[in-house]
Short mmCIF file of C-alpha atoms (C1' of nucleotides) in Angstrom, two decimals:
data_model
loop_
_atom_site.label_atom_id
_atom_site.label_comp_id
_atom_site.label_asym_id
_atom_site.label_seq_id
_atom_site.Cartn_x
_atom_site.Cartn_y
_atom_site.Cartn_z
CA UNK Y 1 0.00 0.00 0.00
CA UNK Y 2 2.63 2.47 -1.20
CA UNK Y 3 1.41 6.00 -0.74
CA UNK Y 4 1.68 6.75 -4.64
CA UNK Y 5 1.95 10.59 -3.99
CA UNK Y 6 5.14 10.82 -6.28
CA UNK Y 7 5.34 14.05 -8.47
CA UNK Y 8 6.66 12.75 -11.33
CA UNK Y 9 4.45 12.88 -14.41
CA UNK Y 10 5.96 9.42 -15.52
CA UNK Y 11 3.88 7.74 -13.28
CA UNK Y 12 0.04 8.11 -14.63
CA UNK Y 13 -1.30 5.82 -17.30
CA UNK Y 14 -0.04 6.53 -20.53
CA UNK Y 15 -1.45 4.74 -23.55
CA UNK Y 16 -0.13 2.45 -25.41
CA UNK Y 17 1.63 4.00 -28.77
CA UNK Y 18 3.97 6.34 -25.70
CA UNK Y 19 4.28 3.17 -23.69
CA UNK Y 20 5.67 1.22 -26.65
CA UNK Y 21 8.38 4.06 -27.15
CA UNK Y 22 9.19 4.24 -23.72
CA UNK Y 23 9.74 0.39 -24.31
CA UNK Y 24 11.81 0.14 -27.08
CA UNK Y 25 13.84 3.43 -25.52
CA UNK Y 26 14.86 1.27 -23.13
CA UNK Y 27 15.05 -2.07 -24.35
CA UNK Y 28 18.14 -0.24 -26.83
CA UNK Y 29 19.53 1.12 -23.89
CA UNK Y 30 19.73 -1.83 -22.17
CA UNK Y 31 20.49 -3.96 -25.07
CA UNK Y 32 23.03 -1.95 -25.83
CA UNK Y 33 25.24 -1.71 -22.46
CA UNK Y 34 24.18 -5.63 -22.11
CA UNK Y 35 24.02 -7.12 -25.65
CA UNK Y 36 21.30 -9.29 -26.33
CA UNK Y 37 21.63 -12.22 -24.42
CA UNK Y 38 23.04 -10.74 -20.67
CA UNK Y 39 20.10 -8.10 -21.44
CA UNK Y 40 17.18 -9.33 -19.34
CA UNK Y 41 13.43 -8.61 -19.87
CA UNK Y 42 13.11 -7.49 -16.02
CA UNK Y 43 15.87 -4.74 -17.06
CA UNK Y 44 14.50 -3.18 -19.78
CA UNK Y 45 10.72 -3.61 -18.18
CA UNK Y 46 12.28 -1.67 -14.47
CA UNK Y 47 14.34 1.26 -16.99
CA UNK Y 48 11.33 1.34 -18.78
CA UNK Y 49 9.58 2.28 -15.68
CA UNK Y 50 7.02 -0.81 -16.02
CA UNK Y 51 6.38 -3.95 -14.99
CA UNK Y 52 7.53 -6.67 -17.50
CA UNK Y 53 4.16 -8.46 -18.49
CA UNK Y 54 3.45 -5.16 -20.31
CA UNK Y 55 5.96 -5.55 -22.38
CA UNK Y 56 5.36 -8.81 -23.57
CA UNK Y 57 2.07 -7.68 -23.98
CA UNK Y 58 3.38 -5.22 -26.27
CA UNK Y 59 5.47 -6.00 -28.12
CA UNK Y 60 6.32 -10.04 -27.73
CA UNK Y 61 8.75 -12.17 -26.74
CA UNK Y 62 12.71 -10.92 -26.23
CA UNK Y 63 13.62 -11.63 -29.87
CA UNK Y 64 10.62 -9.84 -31.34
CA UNK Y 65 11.52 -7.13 -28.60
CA UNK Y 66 14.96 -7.07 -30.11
CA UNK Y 67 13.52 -7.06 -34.08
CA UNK Y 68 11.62 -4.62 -32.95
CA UNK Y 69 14.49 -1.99 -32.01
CA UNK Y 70 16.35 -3.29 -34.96
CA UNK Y 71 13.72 -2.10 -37.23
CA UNK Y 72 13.34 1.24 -35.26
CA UNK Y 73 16.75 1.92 -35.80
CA UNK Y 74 17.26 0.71 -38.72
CA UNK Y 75 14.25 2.82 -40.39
CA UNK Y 76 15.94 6.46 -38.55
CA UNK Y 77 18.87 5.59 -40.03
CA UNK Y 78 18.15 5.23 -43.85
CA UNK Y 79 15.90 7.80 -43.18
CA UNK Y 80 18.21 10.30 -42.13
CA UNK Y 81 20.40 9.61 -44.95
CA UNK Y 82 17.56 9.26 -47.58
CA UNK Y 83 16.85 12.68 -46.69
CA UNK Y 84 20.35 14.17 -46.94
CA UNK Y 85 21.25 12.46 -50.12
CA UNK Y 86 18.59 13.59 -52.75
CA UNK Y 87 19.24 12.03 -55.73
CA UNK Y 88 19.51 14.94 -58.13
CA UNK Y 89 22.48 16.50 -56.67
CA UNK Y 90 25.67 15.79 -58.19
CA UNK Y 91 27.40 12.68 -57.13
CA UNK Y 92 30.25 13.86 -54.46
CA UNK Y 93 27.21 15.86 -52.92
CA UNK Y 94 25.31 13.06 -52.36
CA UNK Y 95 28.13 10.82 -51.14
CA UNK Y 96 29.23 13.75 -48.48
CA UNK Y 97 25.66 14.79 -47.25
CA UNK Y 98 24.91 11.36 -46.98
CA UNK Y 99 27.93 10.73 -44.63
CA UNK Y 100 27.53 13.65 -42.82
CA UNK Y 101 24.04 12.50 -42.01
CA UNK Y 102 25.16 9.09 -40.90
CA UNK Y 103 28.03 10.35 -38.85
CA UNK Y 104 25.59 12.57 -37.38
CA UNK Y 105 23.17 9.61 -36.72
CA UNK Y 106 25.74 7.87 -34.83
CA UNK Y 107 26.88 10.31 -33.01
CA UNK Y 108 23.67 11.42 -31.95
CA UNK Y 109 22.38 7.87 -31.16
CA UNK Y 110 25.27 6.13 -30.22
CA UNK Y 111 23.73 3.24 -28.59
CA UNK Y 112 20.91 2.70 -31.11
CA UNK Y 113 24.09 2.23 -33.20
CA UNK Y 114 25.70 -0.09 -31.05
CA UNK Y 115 22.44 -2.28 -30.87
CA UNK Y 116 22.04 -1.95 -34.86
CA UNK Y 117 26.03 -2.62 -35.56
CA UNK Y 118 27.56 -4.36 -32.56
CA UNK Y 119 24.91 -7.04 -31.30
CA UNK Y 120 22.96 -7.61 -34.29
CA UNK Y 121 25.87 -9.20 -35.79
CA UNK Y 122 26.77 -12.06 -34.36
CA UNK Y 123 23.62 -14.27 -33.53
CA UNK Y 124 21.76 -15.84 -36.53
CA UNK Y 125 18.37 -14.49 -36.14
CA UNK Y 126 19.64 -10.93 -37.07
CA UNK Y 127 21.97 -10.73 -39.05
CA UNK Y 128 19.87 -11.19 -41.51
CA UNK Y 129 18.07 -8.01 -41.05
CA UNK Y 130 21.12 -6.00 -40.80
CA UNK Y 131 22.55 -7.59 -43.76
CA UNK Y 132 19.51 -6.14 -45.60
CA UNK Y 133 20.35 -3.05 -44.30
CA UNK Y 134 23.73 -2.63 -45.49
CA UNK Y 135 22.89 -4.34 -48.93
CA UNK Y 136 20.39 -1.30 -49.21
CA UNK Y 137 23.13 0.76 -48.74
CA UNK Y 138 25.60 -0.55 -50.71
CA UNK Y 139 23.27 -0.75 -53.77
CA UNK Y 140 22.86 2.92 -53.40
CA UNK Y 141 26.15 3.94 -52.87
CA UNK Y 142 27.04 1.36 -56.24
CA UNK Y 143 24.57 3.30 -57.98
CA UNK Y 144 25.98 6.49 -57.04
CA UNK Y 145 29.24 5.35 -58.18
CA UNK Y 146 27.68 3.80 -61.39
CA UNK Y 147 26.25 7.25 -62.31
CA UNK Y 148 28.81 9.27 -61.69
CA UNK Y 149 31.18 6.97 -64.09
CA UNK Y 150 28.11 7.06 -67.23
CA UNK Y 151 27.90 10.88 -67.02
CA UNK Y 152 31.78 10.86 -67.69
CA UNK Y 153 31.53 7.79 -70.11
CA UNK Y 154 33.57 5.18 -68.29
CA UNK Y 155 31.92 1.81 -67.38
CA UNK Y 156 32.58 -0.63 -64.77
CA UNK Y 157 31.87 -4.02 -64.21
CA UNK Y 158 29.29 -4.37 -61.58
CA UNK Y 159 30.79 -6.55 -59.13
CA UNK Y 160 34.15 -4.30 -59.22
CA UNK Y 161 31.46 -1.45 -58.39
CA UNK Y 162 30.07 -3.38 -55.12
CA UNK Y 163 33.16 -4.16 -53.92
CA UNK Y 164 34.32 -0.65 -53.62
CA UNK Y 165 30.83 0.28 -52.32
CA UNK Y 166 31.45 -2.47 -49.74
CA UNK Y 167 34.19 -1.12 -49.17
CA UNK Y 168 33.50 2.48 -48.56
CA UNK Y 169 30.14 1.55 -46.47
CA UNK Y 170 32.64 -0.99 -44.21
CA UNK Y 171 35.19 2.17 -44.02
CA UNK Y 172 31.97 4.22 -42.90
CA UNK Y 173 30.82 1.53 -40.60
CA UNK Y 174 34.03 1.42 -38.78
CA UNK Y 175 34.01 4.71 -38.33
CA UNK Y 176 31.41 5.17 -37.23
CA UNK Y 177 31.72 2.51 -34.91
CA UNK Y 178 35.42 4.21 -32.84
CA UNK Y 179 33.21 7.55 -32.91
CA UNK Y 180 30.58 5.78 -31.20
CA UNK Y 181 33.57 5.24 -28.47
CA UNK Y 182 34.85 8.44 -28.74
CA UNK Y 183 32.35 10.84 -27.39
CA UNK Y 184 34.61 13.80 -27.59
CA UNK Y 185 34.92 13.21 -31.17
CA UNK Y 186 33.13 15.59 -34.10
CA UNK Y 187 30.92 13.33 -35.73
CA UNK Y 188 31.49 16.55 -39.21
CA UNK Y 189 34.82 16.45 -38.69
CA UNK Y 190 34.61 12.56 -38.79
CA UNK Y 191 32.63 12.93 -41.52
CA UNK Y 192 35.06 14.82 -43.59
CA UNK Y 193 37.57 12.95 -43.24
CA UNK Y 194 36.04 9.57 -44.68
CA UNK Y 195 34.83 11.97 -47.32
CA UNK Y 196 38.30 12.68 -48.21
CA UNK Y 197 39.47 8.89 -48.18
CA UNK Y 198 36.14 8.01 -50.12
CA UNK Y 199 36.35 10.49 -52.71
CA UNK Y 200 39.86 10.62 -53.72
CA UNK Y 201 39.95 6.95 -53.52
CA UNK Y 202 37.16 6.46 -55.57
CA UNK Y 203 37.96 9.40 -57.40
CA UNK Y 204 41.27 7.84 -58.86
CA UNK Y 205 39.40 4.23 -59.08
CA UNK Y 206 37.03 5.88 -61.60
CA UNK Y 207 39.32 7.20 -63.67
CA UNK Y 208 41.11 4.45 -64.48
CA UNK Y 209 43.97 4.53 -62.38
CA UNK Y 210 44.50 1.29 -60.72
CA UNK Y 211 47.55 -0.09 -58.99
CA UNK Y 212 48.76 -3.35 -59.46
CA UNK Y 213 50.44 -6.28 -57.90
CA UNK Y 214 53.84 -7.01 -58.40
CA UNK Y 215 54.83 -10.72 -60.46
CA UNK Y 216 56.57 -11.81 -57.04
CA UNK H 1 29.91 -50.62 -18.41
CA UNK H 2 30.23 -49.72 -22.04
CA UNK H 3 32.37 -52.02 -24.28
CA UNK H 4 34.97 -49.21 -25.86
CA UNK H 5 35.86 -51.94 -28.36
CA UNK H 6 35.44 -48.81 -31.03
CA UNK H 7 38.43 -48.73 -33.28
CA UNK H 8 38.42 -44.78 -33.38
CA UNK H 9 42.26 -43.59 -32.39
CA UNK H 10 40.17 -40.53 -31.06
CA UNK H 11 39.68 -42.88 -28.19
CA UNK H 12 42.85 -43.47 -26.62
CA UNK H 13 43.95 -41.32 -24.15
CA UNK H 14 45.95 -38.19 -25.35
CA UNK H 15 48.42 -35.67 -23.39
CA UNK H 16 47.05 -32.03 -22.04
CA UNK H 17 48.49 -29.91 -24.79
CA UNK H 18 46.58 -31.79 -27.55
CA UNK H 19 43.35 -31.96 -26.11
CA UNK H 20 43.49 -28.55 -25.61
CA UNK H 21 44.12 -27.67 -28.89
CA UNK H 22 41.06 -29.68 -29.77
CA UNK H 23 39.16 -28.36 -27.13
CA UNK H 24 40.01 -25.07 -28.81
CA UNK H 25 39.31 -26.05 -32.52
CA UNK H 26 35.68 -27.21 -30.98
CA UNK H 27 35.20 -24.01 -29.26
CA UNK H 28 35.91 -21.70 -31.94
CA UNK H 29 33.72 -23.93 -34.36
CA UNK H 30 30.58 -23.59 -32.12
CA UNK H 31 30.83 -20.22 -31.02
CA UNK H 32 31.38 -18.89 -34.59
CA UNK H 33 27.80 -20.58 -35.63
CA UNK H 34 25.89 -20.13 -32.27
CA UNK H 35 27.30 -16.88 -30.80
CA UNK H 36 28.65 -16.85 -27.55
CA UNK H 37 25.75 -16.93 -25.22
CA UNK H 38 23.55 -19.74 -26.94
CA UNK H 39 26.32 -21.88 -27.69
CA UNK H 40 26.50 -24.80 -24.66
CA UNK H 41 29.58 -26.01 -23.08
CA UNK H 42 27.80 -29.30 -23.36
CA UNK H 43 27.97 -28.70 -26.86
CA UNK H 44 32.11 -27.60 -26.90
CA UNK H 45 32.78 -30.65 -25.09
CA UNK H 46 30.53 -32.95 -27.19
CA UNK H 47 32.44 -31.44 -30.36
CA UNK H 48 35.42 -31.85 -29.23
CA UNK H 49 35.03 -35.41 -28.34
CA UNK H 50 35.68 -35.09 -24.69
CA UNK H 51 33.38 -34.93 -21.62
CA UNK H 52 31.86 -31.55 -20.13
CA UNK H 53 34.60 -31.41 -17.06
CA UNK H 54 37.54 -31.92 -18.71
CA UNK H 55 37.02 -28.98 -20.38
CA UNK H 56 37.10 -26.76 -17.12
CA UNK H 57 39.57 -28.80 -15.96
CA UNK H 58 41.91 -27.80 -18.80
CA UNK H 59 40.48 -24.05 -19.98
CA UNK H 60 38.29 -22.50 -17.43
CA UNK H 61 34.80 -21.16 -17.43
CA UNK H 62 33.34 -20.19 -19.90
CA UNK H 63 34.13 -17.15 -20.33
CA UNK H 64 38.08 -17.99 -19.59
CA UNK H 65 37.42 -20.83 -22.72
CA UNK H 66 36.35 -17.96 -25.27
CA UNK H 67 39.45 -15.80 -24.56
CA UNK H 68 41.72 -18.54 -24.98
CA UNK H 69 39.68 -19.17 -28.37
CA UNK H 70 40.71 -15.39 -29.07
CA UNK H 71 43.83 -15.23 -27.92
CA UNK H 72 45.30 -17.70 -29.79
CA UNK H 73 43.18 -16.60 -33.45
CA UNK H 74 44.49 -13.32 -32.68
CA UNK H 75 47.83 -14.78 -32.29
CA UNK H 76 47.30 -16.76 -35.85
CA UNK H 77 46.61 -13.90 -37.40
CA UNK H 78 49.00 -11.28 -36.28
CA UNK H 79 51.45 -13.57 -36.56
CA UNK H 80 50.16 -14.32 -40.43
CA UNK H 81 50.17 -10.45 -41.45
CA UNK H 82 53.18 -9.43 -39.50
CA UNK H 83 55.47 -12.12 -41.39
CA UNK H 84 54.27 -11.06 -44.43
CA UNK H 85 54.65 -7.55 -43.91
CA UNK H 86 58.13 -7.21 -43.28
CA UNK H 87 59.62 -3.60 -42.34
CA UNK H 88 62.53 -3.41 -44.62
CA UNK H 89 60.17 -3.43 -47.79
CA UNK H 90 58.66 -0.48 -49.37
CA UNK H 91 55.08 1.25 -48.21
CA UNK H 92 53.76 -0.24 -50.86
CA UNK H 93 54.57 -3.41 -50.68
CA UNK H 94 54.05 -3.89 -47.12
CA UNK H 95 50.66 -2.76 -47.54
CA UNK H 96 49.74 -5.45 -50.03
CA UNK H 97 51.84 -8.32 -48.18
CA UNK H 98 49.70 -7.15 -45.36
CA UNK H 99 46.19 -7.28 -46.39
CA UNK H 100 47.23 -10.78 -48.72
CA UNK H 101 47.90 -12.00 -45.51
CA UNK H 102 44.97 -10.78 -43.90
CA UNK H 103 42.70 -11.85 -46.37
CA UNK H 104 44.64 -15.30 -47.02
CA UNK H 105 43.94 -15.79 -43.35
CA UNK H 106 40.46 -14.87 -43.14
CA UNK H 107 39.64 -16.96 -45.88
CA UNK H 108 41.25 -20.24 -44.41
CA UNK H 109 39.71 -19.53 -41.06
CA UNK H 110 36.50 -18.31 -41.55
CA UNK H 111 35.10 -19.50 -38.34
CA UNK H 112 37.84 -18.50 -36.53
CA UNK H 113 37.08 -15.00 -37.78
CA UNK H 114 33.46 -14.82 -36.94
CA UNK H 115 34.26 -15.45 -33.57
CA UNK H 116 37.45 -12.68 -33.33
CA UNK H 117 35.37 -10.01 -35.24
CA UNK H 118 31.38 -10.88 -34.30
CA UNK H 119 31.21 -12.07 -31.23
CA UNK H 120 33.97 -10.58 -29.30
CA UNK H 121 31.95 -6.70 -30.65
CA UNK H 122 29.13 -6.68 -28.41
CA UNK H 123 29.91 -7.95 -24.81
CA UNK H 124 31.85 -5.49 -22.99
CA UNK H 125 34.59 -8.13 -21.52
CA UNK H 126 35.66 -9.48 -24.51
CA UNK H 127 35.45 -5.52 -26.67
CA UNK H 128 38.93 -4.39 -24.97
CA UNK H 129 40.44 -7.09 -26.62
CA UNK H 130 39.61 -7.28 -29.66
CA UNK H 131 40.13 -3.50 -29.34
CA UNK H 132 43.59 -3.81 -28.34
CA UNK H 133 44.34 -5.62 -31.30
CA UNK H 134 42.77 -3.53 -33.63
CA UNK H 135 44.82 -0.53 -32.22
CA UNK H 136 47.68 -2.82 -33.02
CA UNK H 137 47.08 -2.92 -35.99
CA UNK H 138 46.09 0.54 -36.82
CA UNK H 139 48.95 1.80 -35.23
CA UNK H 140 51.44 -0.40 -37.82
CA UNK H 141 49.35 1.13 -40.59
CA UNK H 142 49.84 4.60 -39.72
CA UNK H 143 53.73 3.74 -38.70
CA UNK H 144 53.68 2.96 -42.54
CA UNK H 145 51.84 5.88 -43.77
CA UNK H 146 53.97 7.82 -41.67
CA UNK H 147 57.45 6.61 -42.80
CA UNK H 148 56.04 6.80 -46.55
CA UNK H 149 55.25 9.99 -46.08
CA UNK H 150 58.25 11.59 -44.46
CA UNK H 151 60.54 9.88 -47.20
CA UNK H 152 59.11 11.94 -49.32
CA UNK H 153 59.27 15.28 -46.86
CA UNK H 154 56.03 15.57 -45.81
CA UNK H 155 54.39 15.31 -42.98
CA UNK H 156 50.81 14.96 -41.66
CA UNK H 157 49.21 15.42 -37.68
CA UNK H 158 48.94 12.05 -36.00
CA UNK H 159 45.38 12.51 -35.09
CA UNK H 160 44.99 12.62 -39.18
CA UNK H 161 47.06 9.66 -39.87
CA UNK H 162 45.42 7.50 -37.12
CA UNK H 163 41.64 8.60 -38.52
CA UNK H 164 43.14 6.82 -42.25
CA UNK H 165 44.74 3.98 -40.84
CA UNK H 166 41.20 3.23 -38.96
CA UNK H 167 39.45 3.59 -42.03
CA UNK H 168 42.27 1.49 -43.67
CA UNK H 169 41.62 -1.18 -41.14
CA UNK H 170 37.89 -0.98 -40.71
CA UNK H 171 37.36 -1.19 -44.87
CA UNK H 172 39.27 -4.33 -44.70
CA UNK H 173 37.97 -5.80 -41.34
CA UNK H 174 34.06 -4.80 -43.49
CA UNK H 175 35.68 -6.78 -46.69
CA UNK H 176 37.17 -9.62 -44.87
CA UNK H 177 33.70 -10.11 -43.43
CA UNK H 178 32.06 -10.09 -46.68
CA UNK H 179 34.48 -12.47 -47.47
CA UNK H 180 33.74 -14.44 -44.77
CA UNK H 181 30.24 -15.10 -45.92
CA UNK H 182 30.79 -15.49 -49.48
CA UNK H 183 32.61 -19.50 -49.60
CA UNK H 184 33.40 -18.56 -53.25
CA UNK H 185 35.17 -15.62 -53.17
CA UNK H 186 39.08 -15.57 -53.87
CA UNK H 187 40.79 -13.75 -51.06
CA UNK H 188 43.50 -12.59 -53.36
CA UNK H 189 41.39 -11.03 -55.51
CA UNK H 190 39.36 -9.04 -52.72
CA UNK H 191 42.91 -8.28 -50.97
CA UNK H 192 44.06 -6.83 -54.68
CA UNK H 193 40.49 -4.71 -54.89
CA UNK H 194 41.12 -3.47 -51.11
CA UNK H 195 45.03 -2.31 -51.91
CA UNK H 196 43.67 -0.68 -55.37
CA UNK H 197 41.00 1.59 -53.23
CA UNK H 198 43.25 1.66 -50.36
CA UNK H 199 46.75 2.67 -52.33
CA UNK H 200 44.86 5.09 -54.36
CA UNK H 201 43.11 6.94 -51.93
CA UNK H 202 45.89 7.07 -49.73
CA UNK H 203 48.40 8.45 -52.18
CA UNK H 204 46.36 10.91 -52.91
CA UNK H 205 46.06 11.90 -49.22
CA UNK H 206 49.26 11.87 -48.76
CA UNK H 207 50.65 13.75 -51.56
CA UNK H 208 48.45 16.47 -50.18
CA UNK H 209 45.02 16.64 -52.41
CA UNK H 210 42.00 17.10 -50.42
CA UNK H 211 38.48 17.49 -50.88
CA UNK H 212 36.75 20.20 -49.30
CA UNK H 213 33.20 20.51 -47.70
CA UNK H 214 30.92 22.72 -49.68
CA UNK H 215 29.55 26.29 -47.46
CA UNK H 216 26.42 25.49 -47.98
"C1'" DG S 1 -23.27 5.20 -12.18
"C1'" DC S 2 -22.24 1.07 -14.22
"C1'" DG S 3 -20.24 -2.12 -17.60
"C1'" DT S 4 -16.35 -2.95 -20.13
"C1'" DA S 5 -12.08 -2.40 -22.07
"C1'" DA S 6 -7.49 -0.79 -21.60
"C1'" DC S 7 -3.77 -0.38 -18.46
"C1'" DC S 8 -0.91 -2.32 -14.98
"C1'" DT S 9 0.61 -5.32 -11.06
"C1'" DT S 10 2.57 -9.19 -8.01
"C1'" DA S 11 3.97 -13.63 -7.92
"C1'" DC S 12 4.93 -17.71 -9.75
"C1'" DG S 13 6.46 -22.23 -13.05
"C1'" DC S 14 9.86 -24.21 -15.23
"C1'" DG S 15 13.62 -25.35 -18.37
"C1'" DC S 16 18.25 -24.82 -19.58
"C1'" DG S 17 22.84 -24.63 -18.95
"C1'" DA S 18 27.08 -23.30 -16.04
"C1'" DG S 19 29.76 -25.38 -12.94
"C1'" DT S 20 31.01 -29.43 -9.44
"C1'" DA S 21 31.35 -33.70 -6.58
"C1'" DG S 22 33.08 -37.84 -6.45
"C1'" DG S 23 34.70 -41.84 -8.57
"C1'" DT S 24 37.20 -45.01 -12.26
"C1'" DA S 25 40.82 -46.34 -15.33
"C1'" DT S 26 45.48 -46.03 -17.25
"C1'" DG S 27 50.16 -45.21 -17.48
"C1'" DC S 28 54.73 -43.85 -15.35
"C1'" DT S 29 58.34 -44.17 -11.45
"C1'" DG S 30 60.74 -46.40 -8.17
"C1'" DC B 1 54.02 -54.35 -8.11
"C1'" DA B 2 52.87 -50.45 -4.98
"C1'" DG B 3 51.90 -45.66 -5.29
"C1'" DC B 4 50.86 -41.57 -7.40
"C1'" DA B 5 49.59 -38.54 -10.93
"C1'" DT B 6 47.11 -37.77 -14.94
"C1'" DA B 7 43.33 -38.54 -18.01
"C1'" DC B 8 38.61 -39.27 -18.02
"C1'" DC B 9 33.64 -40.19 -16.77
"C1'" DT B 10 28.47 -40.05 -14.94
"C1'" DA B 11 25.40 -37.64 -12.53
"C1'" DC B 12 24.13 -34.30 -10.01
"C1'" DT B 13 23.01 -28.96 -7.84
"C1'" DC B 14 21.29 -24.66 -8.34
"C1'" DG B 15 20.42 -20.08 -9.87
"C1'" DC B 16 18.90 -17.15 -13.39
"C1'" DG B 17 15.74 -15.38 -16.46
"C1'" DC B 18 11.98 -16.13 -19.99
"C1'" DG B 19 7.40 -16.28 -20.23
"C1'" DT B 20 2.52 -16.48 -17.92
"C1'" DA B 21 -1.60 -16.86 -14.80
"C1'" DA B 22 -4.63 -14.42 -12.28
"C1'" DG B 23 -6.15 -10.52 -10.49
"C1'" DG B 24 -6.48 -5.14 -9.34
"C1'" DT B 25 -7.45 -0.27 -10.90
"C1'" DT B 26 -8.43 3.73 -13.76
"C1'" DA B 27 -10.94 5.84 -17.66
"C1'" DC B 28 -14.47 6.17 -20.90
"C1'" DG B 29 -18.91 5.31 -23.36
"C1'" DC B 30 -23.82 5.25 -22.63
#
DNA sequence: GCGTAACCTTACGCGCGAGTAGGTATGCTG
DNA sequence: CAGCATACCTACTCGCGCGTAAGGTTACGC
């Protein structure tokens, strides 16, 4: 019979689209500082500020909890980037705004990233979704690439053009990831200097230049 | 009161260091395809031929068996890149001896890989590391950049350097995943793909071009 | 003001898997 | 051939954490 006189707004009934934020809020906190397995339902339910049947009621079981986030991330993400990167600006504009916006992303959600990057990884179940993810990516950044070559009338084979793409979204992603450790760090500054790497890289790449192994 | 009449050598008894080493082999094998937390030590030991207690006998908890398995495929691999690389070569060459190597290796151990680069990410114990040998490894990148770059009088801030050799690293850490995933793949032709972007881009860095961020 | 639906709780069942107790067989040393 | 160490086993304990059953309370329509 707790005297329930507490102040804080938190505490009245809230319905159930704000709940379900709350929820997933803290299920990528705690998912995050935990991974997925060491995370524990009665966790994120108690930094959710609920009780845990609520969230099952909600939204499932700890995997479809998990998914859940995933997609939540997931959809900010290519969101943020989709935005930055409009498709009618010329090629090294899209390529920087759309780094900028993902180095923002990260730095902004750094955990969200961590979920997304670090723990989706390595277990089966989600990998999969992640890998769709980055394939989405990498097709546009191949595109990008692609374009950018026709307007100047080279032409590259496509697998050569997903491998750098791979490559470039893998730089990004690594990136990303030590910024996500380095909270001091400028996520534009970050941002830049990939775009440097990228572009130049690339740049040279598209032209023709390539660099080749020695007959050792 | 079984009768062990089976004609299987992997019966007899066998000395510490061996069994270990199998111990190990089964470890790494079932964490790379069930992730750390869901894989069983009931499973390790039934992998690796051996009963459930002989394994803590010889390696530890659990969490002691999966830094062994990391320890010693961190070992493999340094070892792999850092005899290829050698320090008396040029830049250029060290650079592509180094990521053969790395690639060579990632593509004859792919499970062995899975576990050092997707598992060890997302639980906090086993982050530093991995982490420590990543900054290994970055650090001999940018040692290279750095020499290449003063032989030829220039000279760049460390903080810079560092940033490129983590993208260096990360790109190829991103492709060497890729390549773990994709059986068919020829790891000398995705280490000869990583050293075109890689060698390109860099040159250009370091012979001073730059891209610069729009003032929009 | 009363039913009913949405919100929310406490308190449990129950399986799975880490780690151990205690014992048996085999080889090596004197 | 005693004695001791090393290799090896079967069969348990026990806690943790997912998922649920069963019930209480606030709001809202009528």
């Amino acid at each position: 019979m707790l005297a329930r006189v507490s102040s804080t707004p938190t505490f009245k009934r809230l319905p159930r689209a704000i709940r379900e934020q709350q929820m997933l809020d803290a299920a990528v906190r705690v998912f995050s500082r935990r991974g997925f397995h060491a995370a524990s339902m009665d966790e994120i339910a108690d930094d959710a500020g609920i009780s845990k049947p609520m969230v099952y009621a909600y939204l499932g079981t700890k995997e479809e909890l998990f998914v859940a986030c995933l997609h939540r991330e997931t959809a900010r993400m290519m969101e943020a980037i989709a935005g930055a990167a409009a498709p009618d600006l010329p090629a090294d504009q899209r390529l920087w705004r759309g780094l900028r916006a993902f180095f923002g992303f990260v730095g902004a959600h750094r955990d969200g990233w961590a979920v997304l990057y670090r723990q989706a990884r390595g277990s089966q179940p989600f990998a999969g979704e992640l890998a769709a993810m980055r394939a989405r990516l990498v097709e546009v950044v191949a595109g990008m690439l692609d374009h950018a070559l026709r307007t100047e009338g080279r032409e590259v084979a496509a697998t050569e053009l997903e491998v750098v793409a791979y490559a470039l979204v893998g730089a990004s992603e690594s990136l990303g990831d030590w910024l996500a450790d380095h909270p001091d760090a400028d996520p534009e500054k970050t941002a830049t200097r990939m775009m440097n790497a990228a572009w130049l890289g690339a740049g040279q790449l598209l032209h023709g230049a390539t660099w080749r192994p020695p007959t050792d």
